Amino acid sequence: MKRYAPDRGPVKQPTRPKLLQVMGPGLITGASDDDPGGIAGNLREHYPRWLSTSVVGFTLPPVLRILGWVATGVMAATVVAMGVTWVV
């Protein structure tokens, strides 16, 4: 059913914009903008100091422990693969 505006002809309905047209180049560049310096700056600006220090304090030790396990596993795999017996 066509609707007509008085003395202007048929009314053109607005088209629905496509997702990529709405998002634009920020869809790709927004994801690559999360560098650690930017994240740290946003934490300092938007959150109180006690919250950011407690979050870092609770999450850093488990992450460092896992990193140590991974480094130990890589070292052990290297020793086994190379057949080195003199490494303590």
XYZ file of N, CA and C in Angstrom:
264
model
N 0.839 -1.178 0.000
C 0.000 0.000 0.000
C 0.885 1.242 0.000
N 0.752 2.063 -0.991
C 1.535 3.288 -1.078
C 0.802 4.413 -0.373
N 1.565 5.132 0.395
C 0.997 6.305 1.045
C 1.480 7.539 0.306
N 0.673 8.535 0.302
C 1.011 9.766 -0.409
C 0.975 10.941 0.552
N 1.998 11.753 0.453
C 1.990 13.009 1.193
C 1.237 14.020 0.342
N 0.547 14.940 0.956
C -0.220 15.909 0.167
C 0.696 16.736 -0.742
N 0.447 16.650 -2.036
C 1.131 17.438 -3.069
C 2.626 17.146 -3.186
N 3.115 16.035 -2.672
C 4.543 15.742 -2.783
C 4.816 14.384 -3.415
N 3.854 13.623 -3.746
C 4.070 12.312 -4.341
C 4.183 11.231 -3.281
N 4.631 10.059 -3.680
C 4.702 8.947 -2.732
C 5.751 9.190 -1.643
N 5.463 8.702 -0.446
C 6.373 8.829 0.694
C 7.372 7.684 0.636
N 8.640 8.016 0.686
C 9.683 6.993 0.658
C 9.995 6.579 2.096
N 9.830 5.297 2.367
C 10.115 4.778 3.699
C 11.629 4.712 3.901
N 12.103 5.015 5.108
C 13.550 4.937 5.344
C 14.013 3.485 5.302
N 15.189 3.281 4.730
C 15.739 1.927 4.680
C 16.490 1.651 5.971
N 16.522 0.411 6.309
C 17.234 0.006 7.516
C 18.727 -0.073 7.193
N 19.582 0.644 7.935
C 21.011 0.632 7.611
C 21.635 -0.728 7.917
N 22.646 -1.075 7.137
C 23.352 -2.336 7.342
C 24.299 -2.202 8.525
N 24.624 -3.342 9.123
C 25.442 -3.349 10.332
C 26.807 -2.714 10.088
N 27.457 -3.055 8.992
C 28.784 -2.501 8.742
C 28.734 -1.002 8.469
N 27.631 -0.512 7.919
C 27.502 0.927 7.708
C 27.325 1.653 9.035
N 26.622 1.027 9.953
C 26.403 1.652 11.261
C 27.694 1.649 12.075
N 28.392 0.509 12.098
C 29.594 0.379 12.908
C 30.766 1.157 12.315
N 30.914 1.109 11.008
C 31.996 1.825 10.348
C 33.352 1.218 10.654
N 34.412 1.979 10.482
C 35.751 1.439 10.706
C 36.044 1.173 12.181
N 35.237 1.695 13.082
C 35.458 1.443 14.500
C 35.243 0.006 14.907
N 34.544 -0.760 14.072
C 34.331 -2.177 14.366
C 35.662 -2.906 14.434
N 36.585 -2.557 13.569
C 37.876 -3.237 13.536
C 38.896 -2.506 14.392
N 38.953 -1.204 14.288
C 39.970 -0.478 15.041
C 39.640 -0.397 16.522
N 38.386 -0.534 16.899
C 38.038 -0.493 18.315
C 38.575 -1.681 19.075
N 38.602 -2.840 18.439
C 39.111 -4.030 19.101
C 40.622 -3.988 19.236
N 41.302 -3.346 18.320
C 42.760 -3.305 18.372
C 43.267 -2.180 19.267
N 42.387 -1.408 19.834
C 42.786 -0.268 20.640
C 42.938 -0.626 22.117
N 42.775 -1.868 22.482
C 42.836 -2.257 23.888
C 44.261 -2.627 24.291
N 45.178 -1.700 24.158
C 46.542 -1.963 24.568
C 46.639 -1.806 26.085
N 47.623 -2.418 26.722
C 47.714 -2.357 28.190
C 47.830 -0.942 28.743
N 48.518 -0.060 28.036
C 48.635 1.314 28.524
C 47.293 2.023 28.553
N 46.475 1.787 27.547
C 45.146 2.398 27.515
C 44.242 1.839 28.588
N 44.339 0.536 28.814
C 43.526 -0.091 29.857
C 43.934 0.447 31.226
N 45.236 0.569 31.464
C 45.701 1.096 32.748
C 45.269 2.545 32.935
N 45.311 3.324 31.871
C 44.862 4.715 31.970
C 43.385 4.816 32.287
N 42.586 3.959 31.656
C 41.152 3.970 31.936
C 40.865 3.509 33.356
N 41.614 2.528 33.850
C 41.416 2.080 35.230
C 41.697 3.214 36.207
N 42.772 3.939 35.971
C 43.126 5.019 36.886
C 42.122 6.156 36.829
N 41.534 6.353 35.670
C 40.624 7.488 35.514
C 39.223 7.183 36.027
N 38.735 5.971 35.813
C 37.321 5.692 36.050
C 37.027 4.904 37.326
N 38.033 4.302 37.949
C 37.769 3.476 39.123
C 38.580 3.974 40.306
N 38.060 3.796 41.521
C 38.830 4.228 42.694
C 40.071 3.351 42.885
N 41.053 3.915 43.545
C 42.335 3.226 43.710
C 42.187 1.910 44.478
N 41.333 1.877 45.493
C 41.199 0.657 46.285
C 40.640 -0.487 45.444
N 39.755 -0.178 44.502
C 39.173 -1.228 43.670
C 40.198 -1.790 42.697
N 40.938 -0.910 42.027
C 41.908 -1.407 41.051
C 43.050 -2.158 41.726
N 43.507 -1.694 42.892
C 44.584 -2.419 43.567
C 44.104 -3.755 44.109
N 42.873 -3.839 44.576
C 42.384 -5.131 45.063
C 42.168 -6.111 43.915
N 41.688 -5.630 42.773
C 41.514 -6.526 41.623
C 42.865 -7.042 41.148
N 43.846 -6.153 41.042
C 45.184 -6.582 40.625
C 45.793 -7.494 41.682
N 45.600 -7.171 42.952
C 46.159 -7.991 44.020
C 45.585 -9.391 44.080
N 44.312 -9.538 43.734
C 43.703 -10.864 43.765
C 43.947 -11.664 42.489
N 44.148 -11.001 41.368
C 44.304 -11.741 40.114
C 45.755 -11.964 39.716
N 46.677 -11.134 40.160
C 48.065 -11.273 39.735
C 48.748 -12.540 40.260
N 48.631 -12.912 41.542
C 49.313 -14.133 41.999
C 48.887 -15.409 41.269
N 47.601 -15.670 41.030
C 47.275 -16.880 40.259
C 47.809 -16.849 38.830
N 47.794 -15.683 38.215
C 48.320 -15.582 36.847
C 49.822 -15.850 36.844
N 50.544 -15.308 37.807
C 51.980 -15.556 37.879
C 52.282 -17.015 38.193
N 51.454 -17.652 39.012
C 51.640 -19.068 39.305
C 51.468 -19.905 38.042
N 50.445 -19.620 37.267
C 50.224 -20.358 36.019
C 51.366 -20.098 35.045
N 51.845 -18.863 34.984
C 52.975 -18.552 34.121
C 54.219 -19.339 34.540
N 54.430 -19.496 35.834
C 55.543 -20.307 36.320
C 55.393 -21.767 35.949
N 54.163 -22.297 36.038
C 53.931 -23.687 35.636
C 54.224 -23.885 34.155
N 53.794 -22.933 33.344
C 54.035 -23.039 31.900
C 55.530 -22.978 31.612
N 56.241 -22.060 32.256
C 57.683 -21.950 32.032
C 58.403 -23.211 32.484
N 57.978 -23.793 33.602
C 58.576 -25.039 34.074
C 58.307 -26.175 33.103
N 57.098 -26.239 32.573
C 56.768 -27.279 31.597
C 57.560 -27.139 30.320
N 57.754 -25.914 29.864
C 58.553 -25.691 28.653
C 59.996 -26.095 28.904
N 60.520 -25.754 30.073
C 61.887 -26.139 30.395
C 62.028 -27.655 30.464
N 61.073 -28.314 31.105
C 61.133 -29.772 31.213
C 61.019 -30.431 29.843
N 60.144 -29.922 28.998
C 60.006 -30.490 27.655
C 61.272 -30.277 26.839
N 61.922 -29.140 27.018
C 63.171 -28.881 26.301
C 64.264 -29.820 26.766
N 64.357 -30.046 28.068
C 65.371 -30.951 28.606
C 65.132 -32.368 28.103
N 63.889 -32.815 28.105
C 63.576 -34.169 27.637
C 63.844 -34.289 26.141
N 63.462 -33.281 25.375
C 63.629 -33.353 23.922
C 65.098 -33.319 23.522
N 65.908 -32.563 24.248
C 67.323 -32.455 23.896
C 68.147 -33.575 24.509
N 67.605 -34.277 25.475
C 68.344 -35.356 26.116
C 69.455 -34.864 27.015
N 69.305 -33.669 27.539
C 70.339 -33.104 28.402
C 70.159 -33.683 29.796
N 71.224 -34.262 30.347
C 71.127 -34.853 31.685
C 71.849 -34.020 32.730
N 72.644 -33.049 32.318
C 73.426 -32.295 33.274
C 72.728 -31.035 33.777
N 71.526 -30.717 33.268
C 70.790 -29.540 33.727
C 70.093 -29.873 35.034
N 70.318 -29.074 36.039
C 69.706 -29.333 37.335
C 68.380 -28.641 37.421
